[in-house]
Tab-separated table of C-alpha atoms and ligand atoms in Angstrom:
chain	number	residue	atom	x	y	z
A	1179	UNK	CA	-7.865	-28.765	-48.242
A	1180	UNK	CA	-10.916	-29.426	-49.472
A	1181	UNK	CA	-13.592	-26.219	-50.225
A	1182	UNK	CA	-17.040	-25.290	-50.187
A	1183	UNK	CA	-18.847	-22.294	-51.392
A	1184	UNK	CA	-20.476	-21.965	-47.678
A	1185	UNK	CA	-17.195	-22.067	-45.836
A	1186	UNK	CA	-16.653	-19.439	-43.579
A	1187	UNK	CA	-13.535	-17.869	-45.722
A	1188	UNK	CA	-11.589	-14.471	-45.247
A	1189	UNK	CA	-10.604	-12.616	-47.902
A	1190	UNK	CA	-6.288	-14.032	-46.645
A	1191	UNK	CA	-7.880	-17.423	-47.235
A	1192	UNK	CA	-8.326	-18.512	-43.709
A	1193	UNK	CA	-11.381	-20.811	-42.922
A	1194	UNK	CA	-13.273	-20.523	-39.776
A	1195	UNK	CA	-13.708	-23.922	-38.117
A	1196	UNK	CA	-14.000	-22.724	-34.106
A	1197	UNK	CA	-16.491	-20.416	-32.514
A	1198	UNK	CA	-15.833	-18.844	-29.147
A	1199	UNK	CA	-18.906	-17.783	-27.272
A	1200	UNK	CA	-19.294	-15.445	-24.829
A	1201	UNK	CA	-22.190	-16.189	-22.352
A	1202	UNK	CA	-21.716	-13.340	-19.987
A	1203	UNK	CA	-18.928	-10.909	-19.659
A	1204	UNK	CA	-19.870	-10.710	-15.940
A	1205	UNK	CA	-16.758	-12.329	-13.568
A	1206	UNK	CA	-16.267	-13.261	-10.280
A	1207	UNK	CA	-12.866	-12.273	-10.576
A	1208	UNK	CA	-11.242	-8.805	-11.302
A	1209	UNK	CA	-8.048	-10.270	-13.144
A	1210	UNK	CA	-5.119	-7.440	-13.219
A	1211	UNK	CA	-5.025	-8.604	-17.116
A	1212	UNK	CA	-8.426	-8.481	-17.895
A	1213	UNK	CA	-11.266	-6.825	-16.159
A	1214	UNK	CA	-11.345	-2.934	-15.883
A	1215	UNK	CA	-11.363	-1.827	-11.990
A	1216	UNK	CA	-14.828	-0.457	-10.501
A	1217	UNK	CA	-16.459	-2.122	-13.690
A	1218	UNK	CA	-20.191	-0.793	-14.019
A	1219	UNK	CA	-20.467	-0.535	-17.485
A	1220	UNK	CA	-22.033	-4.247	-17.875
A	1221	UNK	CA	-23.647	-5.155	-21.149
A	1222	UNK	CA	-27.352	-4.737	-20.494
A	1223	UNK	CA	-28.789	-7.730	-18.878
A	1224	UNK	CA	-31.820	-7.661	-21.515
A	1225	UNK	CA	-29.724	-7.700	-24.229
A	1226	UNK	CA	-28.335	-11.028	-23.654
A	1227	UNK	CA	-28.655	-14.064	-26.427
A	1228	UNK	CA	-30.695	-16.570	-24.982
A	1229	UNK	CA	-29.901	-19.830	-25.342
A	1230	UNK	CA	-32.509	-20.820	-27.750
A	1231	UNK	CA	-31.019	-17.827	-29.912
A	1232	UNK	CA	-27.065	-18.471	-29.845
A	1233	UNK	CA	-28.054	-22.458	-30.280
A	1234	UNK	CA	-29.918	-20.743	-33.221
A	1235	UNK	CA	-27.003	-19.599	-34.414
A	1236	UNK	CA	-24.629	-22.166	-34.237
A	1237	UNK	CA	-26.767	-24.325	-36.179
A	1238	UNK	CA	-26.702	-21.722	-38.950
A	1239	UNK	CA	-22.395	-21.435	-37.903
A	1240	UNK	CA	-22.553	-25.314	-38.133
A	1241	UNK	CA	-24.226	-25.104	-41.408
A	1242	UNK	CA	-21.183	-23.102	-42.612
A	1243	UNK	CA	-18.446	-25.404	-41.466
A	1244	UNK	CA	-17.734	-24.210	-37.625
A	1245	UNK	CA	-17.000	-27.734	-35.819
A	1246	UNK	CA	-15.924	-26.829	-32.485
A	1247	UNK	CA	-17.420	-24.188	-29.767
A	1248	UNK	CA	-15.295	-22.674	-26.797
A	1249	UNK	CA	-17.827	-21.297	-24.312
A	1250	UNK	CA	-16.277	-18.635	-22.487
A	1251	UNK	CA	-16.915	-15.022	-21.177
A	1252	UNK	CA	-16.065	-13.314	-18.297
A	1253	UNK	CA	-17.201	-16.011	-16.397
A	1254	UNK	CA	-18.934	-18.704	-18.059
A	1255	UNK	CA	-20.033	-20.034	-14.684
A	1256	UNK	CA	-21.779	-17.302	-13.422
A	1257	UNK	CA	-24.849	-17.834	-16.512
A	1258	UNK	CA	-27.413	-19.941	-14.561
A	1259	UNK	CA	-28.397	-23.819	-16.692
A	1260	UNK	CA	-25.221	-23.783	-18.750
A	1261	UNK	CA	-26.113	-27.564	-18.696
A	1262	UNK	CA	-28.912	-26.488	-20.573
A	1263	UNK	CA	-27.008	-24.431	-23.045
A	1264	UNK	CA	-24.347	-27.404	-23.544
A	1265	UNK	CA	-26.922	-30.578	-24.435
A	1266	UNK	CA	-29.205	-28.083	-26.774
A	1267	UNK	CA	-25.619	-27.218	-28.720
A	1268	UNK	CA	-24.332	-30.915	-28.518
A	1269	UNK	CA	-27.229	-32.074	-30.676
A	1270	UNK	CA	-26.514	-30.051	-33.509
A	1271	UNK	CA	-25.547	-31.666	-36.299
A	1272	UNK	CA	-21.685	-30.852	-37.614
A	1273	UNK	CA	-20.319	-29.686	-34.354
A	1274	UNK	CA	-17.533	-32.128	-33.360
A	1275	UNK	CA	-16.799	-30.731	-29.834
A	1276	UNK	CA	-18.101	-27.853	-27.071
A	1277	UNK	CA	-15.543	-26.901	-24.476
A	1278	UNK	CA	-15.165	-24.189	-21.829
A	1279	UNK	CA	-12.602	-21.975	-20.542
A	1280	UNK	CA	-13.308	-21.061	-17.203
A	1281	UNK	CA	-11.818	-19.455	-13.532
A	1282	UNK	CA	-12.790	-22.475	-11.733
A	1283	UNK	CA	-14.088	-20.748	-8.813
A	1284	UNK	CA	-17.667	-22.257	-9.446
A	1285	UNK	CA	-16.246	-25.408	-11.416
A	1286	UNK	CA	-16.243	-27.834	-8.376
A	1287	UNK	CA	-19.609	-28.460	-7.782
A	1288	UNK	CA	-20.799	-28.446	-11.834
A	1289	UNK	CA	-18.431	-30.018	-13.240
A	1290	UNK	CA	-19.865	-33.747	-13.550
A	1291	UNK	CA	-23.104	-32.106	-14.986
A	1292	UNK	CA	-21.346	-29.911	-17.503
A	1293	UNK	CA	-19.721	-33.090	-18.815
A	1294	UNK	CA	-23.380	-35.240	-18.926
A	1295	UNK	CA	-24.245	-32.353	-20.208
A	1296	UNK	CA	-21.729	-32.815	-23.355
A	1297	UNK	CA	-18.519	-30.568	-22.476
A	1298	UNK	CA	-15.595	-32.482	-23.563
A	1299	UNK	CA	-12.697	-30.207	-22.848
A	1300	UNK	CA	-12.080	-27.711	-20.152
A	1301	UNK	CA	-9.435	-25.061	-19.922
A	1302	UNK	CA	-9.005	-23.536	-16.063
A	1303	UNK	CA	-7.149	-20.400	-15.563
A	1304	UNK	CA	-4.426	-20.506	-13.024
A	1305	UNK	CA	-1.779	-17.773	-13.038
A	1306	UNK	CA	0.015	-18.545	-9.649
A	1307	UNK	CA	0.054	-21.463	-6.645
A	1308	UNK	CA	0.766	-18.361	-4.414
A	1309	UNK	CA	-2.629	-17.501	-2.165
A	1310	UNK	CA	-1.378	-13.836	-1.416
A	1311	UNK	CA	-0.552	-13.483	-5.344
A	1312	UNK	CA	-3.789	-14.999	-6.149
A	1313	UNK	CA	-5.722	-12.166	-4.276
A	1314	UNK	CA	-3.176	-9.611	-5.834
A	1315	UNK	CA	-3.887	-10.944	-9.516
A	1316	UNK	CA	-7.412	-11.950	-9.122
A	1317	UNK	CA	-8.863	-9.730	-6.253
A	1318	UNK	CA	-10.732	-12.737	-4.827
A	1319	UNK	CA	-9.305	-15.370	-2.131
A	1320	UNK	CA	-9.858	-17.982	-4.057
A	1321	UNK	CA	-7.034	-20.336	-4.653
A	1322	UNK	CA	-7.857	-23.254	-2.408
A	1323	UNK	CA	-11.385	-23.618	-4.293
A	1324	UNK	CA	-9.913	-22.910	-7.785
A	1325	UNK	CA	-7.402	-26.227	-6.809
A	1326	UNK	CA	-9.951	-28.660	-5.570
A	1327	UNK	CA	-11.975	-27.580	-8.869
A	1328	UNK	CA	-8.862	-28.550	-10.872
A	1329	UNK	CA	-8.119	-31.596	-9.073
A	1330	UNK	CA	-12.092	-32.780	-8.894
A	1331	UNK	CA	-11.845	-32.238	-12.900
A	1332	UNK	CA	-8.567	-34.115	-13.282
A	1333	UNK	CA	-10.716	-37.145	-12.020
A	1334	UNK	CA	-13.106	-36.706	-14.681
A	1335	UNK	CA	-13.049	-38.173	-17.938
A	1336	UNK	CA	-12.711	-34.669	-19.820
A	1337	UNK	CA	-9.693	-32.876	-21.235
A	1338	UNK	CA	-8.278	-30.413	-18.959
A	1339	UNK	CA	-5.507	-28.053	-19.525
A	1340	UNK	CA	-4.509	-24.524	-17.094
A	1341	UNK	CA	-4.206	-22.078	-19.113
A	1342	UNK	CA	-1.598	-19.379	-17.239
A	1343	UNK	CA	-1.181	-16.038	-18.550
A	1344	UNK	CA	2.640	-14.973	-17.738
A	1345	UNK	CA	3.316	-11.555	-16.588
A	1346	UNK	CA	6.905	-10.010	-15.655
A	1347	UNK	CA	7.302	-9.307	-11.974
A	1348	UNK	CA	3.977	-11.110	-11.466
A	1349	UNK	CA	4.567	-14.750	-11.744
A	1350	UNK	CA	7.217	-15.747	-14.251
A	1351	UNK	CA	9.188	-16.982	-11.168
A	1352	UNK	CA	6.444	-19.537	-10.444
A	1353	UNK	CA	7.043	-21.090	-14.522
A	1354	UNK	CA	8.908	-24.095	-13.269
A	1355	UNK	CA	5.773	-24.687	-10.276
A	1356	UNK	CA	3.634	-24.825	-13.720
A	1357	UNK	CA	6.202	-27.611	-15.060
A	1358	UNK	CA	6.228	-29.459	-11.919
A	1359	UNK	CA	2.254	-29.298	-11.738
A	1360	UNK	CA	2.246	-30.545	-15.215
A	1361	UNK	CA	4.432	-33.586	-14.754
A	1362	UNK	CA	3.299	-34.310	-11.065
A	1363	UNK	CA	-0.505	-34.676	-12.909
A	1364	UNK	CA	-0.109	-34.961	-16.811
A	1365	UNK	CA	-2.560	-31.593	-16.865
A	1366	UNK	CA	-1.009	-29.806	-19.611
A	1367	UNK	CA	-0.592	-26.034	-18.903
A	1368	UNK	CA	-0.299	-23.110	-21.652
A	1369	UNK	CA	1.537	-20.675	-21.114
A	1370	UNK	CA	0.013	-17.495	-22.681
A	1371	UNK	CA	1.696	-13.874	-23.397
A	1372	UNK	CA	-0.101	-11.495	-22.166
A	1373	UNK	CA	-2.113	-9.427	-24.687
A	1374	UNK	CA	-3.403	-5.628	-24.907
A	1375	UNK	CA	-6.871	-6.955	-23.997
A	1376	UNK	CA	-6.710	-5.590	-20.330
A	1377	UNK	CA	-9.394	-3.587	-19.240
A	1378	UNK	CA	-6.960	-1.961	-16.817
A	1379	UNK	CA	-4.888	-0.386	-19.344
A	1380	UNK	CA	-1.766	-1.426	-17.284
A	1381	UNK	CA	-0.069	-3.752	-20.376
A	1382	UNK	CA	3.400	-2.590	-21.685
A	1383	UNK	CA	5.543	-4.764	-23.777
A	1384	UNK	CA	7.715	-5.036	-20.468
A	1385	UNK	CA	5.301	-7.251	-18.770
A	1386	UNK	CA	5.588	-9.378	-21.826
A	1387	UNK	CA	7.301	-12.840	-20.810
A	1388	UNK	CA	8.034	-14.177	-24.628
A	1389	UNK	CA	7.992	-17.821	-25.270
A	1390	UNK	CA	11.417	-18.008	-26.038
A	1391	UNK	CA	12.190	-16.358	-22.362
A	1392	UNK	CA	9.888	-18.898	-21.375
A	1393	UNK	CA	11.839	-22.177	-23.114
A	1394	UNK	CA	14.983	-21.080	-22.403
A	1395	UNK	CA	14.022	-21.136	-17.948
A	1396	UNK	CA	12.398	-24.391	-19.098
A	1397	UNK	CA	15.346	-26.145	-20.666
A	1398	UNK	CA	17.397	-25.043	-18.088
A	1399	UNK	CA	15.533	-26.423	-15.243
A	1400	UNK	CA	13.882	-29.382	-17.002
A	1401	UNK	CA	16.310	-30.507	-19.777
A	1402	UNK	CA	15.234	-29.840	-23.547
A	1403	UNK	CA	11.963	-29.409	-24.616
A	1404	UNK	CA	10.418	-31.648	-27.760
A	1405	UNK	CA	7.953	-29.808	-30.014
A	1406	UNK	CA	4.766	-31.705	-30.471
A	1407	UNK	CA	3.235	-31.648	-33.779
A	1408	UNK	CA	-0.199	-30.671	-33.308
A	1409	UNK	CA	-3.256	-28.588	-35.072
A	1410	UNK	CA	-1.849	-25.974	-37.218
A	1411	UNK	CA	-4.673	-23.818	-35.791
A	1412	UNK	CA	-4.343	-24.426	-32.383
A	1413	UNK	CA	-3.233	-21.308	-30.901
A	1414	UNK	CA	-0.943	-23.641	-28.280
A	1415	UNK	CA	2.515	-24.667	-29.513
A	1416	UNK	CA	2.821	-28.097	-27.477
A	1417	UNK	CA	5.666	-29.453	-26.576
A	1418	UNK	CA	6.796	-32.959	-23.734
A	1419	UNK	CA	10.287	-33.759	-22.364
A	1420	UNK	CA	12.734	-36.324	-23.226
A	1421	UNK	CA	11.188	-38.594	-20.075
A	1422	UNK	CA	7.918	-38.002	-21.915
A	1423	UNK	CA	6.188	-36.575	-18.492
A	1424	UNK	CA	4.421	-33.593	-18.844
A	1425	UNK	CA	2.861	-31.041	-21.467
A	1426	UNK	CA	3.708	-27.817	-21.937
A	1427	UNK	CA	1.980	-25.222	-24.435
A	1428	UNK	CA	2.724	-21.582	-25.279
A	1429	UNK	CA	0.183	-18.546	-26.804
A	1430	UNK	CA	3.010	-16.621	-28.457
A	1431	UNK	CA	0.249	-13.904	-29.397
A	1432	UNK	CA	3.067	-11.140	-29.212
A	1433	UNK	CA	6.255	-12.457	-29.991
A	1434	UNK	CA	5.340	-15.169	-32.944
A	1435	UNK	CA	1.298	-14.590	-33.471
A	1436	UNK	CA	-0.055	-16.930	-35.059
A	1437	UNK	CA	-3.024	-15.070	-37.202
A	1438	UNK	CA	-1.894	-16.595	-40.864
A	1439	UNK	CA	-3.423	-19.539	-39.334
A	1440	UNK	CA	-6.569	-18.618	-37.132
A	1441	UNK	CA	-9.336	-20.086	-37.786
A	1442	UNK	CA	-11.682	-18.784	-35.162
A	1443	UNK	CA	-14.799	-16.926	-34.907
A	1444	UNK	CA	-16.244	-14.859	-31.989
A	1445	UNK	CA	-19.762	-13.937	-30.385
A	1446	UNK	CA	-20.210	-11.203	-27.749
A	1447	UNK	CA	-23.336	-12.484	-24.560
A	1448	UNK	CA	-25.085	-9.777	-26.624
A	1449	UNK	CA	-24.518	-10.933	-29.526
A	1450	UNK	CA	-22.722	-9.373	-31.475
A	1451	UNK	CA	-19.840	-11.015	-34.222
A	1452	UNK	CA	-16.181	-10.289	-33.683
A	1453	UNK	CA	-13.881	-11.914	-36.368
A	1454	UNK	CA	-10.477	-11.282	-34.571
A	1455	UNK	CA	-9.703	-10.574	-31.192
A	1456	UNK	CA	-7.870	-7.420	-31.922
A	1457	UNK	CA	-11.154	-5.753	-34.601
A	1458	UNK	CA	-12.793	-2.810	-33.087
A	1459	UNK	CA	-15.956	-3.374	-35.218
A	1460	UNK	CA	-18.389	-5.556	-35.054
A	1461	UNK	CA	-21.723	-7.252	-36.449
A	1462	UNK	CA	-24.924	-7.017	-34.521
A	1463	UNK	CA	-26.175	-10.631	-35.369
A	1464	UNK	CA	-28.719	-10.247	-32.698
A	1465	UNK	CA	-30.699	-7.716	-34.458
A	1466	UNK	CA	-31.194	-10.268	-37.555
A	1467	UNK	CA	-32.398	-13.058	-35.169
A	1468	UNK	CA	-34.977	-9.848	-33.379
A	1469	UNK	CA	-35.765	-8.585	-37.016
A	1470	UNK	CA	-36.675	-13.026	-38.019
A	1471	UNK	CA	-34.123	-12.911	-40.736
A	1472	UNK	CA	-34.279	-16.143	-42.050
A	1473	UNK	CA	-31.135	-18.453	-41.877
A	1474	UNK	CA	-30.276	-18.077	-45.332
A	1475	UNK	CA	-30.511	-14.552	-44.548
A	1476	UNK	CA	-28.253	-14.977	-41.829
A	1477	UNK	CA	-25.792	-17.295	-43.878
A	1478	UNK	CA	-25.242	-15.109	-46.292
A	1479	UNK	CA	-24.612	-12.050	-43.730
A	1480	UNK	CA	-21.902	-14.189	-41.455
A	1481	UNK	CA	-19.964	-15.465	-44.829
A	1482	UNK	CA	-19.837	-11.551	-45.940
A	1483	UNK	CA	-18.778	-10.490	-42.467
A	1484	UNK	CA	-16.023	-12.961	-42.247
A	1485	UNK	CA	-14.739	-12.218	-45.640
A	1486	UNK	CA	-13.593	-8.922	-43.862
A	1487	UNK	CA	-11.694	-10.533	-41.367
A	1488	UNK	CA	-8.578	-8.123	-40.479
A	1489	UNK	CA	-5.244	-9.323	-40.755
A	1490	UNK	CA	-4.671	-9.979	-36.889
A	1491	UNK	CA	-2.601	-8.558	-34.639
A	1492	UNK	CA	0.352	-9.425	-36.407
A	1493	UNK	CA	-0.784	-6.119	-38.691
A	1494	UNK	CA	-0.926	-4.018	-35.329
A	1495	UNK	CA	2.740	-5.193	-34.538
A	1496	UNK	CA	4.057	-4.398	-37.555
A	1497	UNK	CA	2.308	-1.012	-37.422
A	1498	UNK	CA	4.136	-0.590	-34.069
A	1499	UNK	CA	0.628	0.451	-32.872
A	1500	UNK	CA	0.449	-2.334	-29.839
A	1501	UNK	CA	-0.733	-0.127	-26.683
A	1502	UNK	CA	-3.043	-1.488	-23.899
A	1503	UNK	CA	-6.717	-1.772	-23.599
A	1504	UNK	CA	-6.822	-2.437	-27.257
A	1505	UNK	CA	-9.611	-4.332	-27.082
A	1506	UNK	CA	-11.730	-6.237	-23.913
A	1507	UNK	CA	-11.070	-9.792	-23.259
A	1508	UNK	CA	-14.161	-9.801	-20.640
A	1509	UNK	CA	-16.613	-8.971	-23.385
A	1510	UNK	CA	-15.344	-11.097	-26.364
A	1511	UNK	CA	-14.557	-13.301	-24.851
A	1512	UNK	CA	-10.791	-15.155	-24.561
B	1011	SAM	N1	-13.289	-16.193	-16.932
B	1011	SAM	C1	-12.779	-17.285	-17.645
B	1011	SAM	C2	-11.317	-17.511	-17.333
B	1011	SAM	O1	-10.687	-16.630	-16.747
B	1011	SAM	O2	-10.816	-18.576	-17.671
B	1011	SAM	C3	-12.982	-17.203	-19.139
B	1011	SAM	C4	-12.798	-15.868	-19.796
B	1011	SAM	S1	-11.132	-15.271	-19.819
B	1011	SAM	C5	-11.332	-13.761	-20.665
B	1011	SAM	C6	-10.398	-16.371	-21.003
B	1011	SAM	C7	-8.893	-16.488	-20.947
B	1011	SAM	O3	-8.334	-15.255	-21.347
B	1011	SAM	C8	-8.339	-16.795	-19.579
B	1011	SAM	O4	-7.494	-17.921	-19.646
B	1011	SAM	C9	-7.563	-15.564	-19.223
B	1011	SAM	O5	-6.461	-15.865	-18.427
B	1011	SAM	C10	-7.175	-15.041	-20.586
B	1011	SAM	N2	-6.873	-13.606	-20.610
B	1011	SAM	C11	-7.622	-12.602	-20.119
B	1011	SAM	N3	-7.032	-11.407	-20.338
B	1011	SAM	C12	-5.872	-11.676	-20.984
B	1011	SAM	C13	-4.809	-10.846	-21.502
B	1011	SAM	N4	-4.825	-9.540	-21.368
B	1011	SAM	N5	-3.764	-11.473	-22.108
B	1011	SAM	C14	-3.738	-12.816	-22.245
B	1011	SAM	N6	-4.704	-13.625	-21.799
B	1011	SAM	C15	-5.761	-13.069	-21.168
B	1012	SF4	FE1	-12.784	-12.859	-15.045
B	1012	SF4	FE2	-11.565	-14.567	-16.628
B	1012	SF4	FE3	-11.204	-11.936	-16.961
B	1012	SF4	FE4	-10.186	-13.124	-14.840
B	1012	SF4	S1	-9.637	-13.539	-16.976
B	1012	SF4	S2	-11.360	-11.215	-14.825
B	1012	SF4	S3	-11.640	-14.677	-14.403
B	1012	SF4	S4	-13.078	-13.021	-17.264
């Protein structure tokens, strides 16, 4: 692979190429999985990026390799003129594509501005096709809106993949629904273990549905699935079946992680720099923007920050130290 001395390199040789950001981590959902119950302990509203300041920084990111942006939060949706946000960060020079990963509550009505805008990929969460499970997973009656959102963004020219996060006793029944919904639409849908990133402190490794649980239901109701070769640093493991209809994609994040090949960077609303999903500290890159460090300032800051990238959690697991709440999704952002 080809180097430079202002790549974005860890010290296990990784490169960052992908930078999540997190706009908000307010939601309009209370996820079992994710958001901690009676939340009031919101990051403060003043403290915020703006979006002159995180497009800021991604020019100085772009300037250090990062190609592609996942905007993400809580929920994305819920920051007022995203659309604004999206066209300022599509016009920066190096950055190949901006996507979203969002609840689709709020998606219906936005979602042919967001792509004018320059979103080319969306991910929508959907854990179940169940309205009475919805409400018990999600706390909001939502599932009829979160469908027409998915089927109104089907119709769009954008990628569009579900992104289900599998939990025993939950959902896993539903996994062949997901299948069907796949083939029935050609949406792919990911399948993703849950993590220790709840804010409810409720995860236990026997709520973990591992991929190869997963497969195995699969090739039993569907015939075998074919592995898809696809970005080595694409958390998603893709695979079709022999008729070719249908996608299918698994985050093994407990049972096979996949941190030898990560490649991503995060940033809190507030802005602050997270170099794995699983690190405790972080880097307070709004500060430098407050202070007017200058770029090459801030350059040389993010390259020594990254260069102490952890390990991932495939260190925690072979520490045996997974427990829950490790770390919260709704503020870094998934
Ligand atoms: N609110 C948006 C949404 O739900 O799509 C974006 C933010 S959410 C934190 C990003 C992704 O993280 C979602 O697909 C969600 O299902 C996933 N997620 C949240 N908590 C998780 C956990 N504990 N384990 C695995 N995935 C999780
Ligand atoms: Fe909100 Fe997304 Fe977390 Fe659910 S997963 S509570 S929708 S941020």
């Amino acid at each position: 692979m080809p180097t430079s001395k202002n790549d974005l390199r860890d010290s296990f040789g990784r490169i960052a190429k992908k930078l999540r950001i997190s706009v908000t981590d307010r939601c309009n959902m209370r996820c079992i999985y994710c958001m901690p119950y009676n939340n009031t302990n919101w990051l403060n509203q003043q403290n915020l990026l703006s979006f002159d300041q995180i497009s800021h920084l991604v020019k100085i990111f772009a300037s250090l390799g990062i190609e592609n942006i996942k905007i993400t939060g809580g929920e994305p949706l819920v920051r007022n003129n995203l659309t604004l946000l999206i066209k300022s960060l599509s016009s920066i020079n190096g950055i190949k594509s901006i996507s979203m990963t969002t609840n689709g509550l709020l998606l219906k009505d936005k979602v042919i501005d967001l792509k004018e805008s320059g979103l080319d990929g969306i991910n929508i969460s959907l854990d179940t096709f169940d309205p009475i499970r919805f409400k018990a997973m999600s706390g909001i009656d939502g599932l009829d809106t979160v469908m027409e959102s998915i089927k109104m963004t089907i119709h769009q020219d954008i990628r569009v993949k579900i992104n289900t996060v599998v939990i025993k006793g939950w959902n896993d029944d539903e996994i062949p629904q997901f299948v069907k919904f796949s083939k029935e639409t050609g949406c792919p849908v990911k399948f993703i273990e849950f993590m220790p990133l709840d804010g409810t402190g409720i995860w236990s490794k026997d709520l973990v549905v591992s991929k190869d649980e997963m497969i195995e239901k699969i090739n039993n109701d569907f015939g075998r699935l074919n592995s898809i070769a696809n970005d080595k640093a694409d958390p998603a493991r893709l695979y079709n079946f022999e008729d070719g209809v249908g996608t299918i994609g698994f985050i093994p994040s407990i049972t096979k992680p996949f941190c030898q090949d990560c490649d991503r960077v995060r940033i809190t609303a507030d802005g602050n720099l997270y170099t794995c999903l699983f690190e405790k500290k972080s880097y307070n890159l709004r500060q430098l923007l407050d202070e007017g460090r200058s770029d090459e300032y801030i350059s040389k800051y993010l390259r020594e920050c990254v260069t102490k990238k952890p390990e991932g959690i495939i260190k925690i697991i072979k520490n045996h130290s997974l427990k829950p709440n490790l770390n919260n999704m709704y503020t870094i952002g998934g």
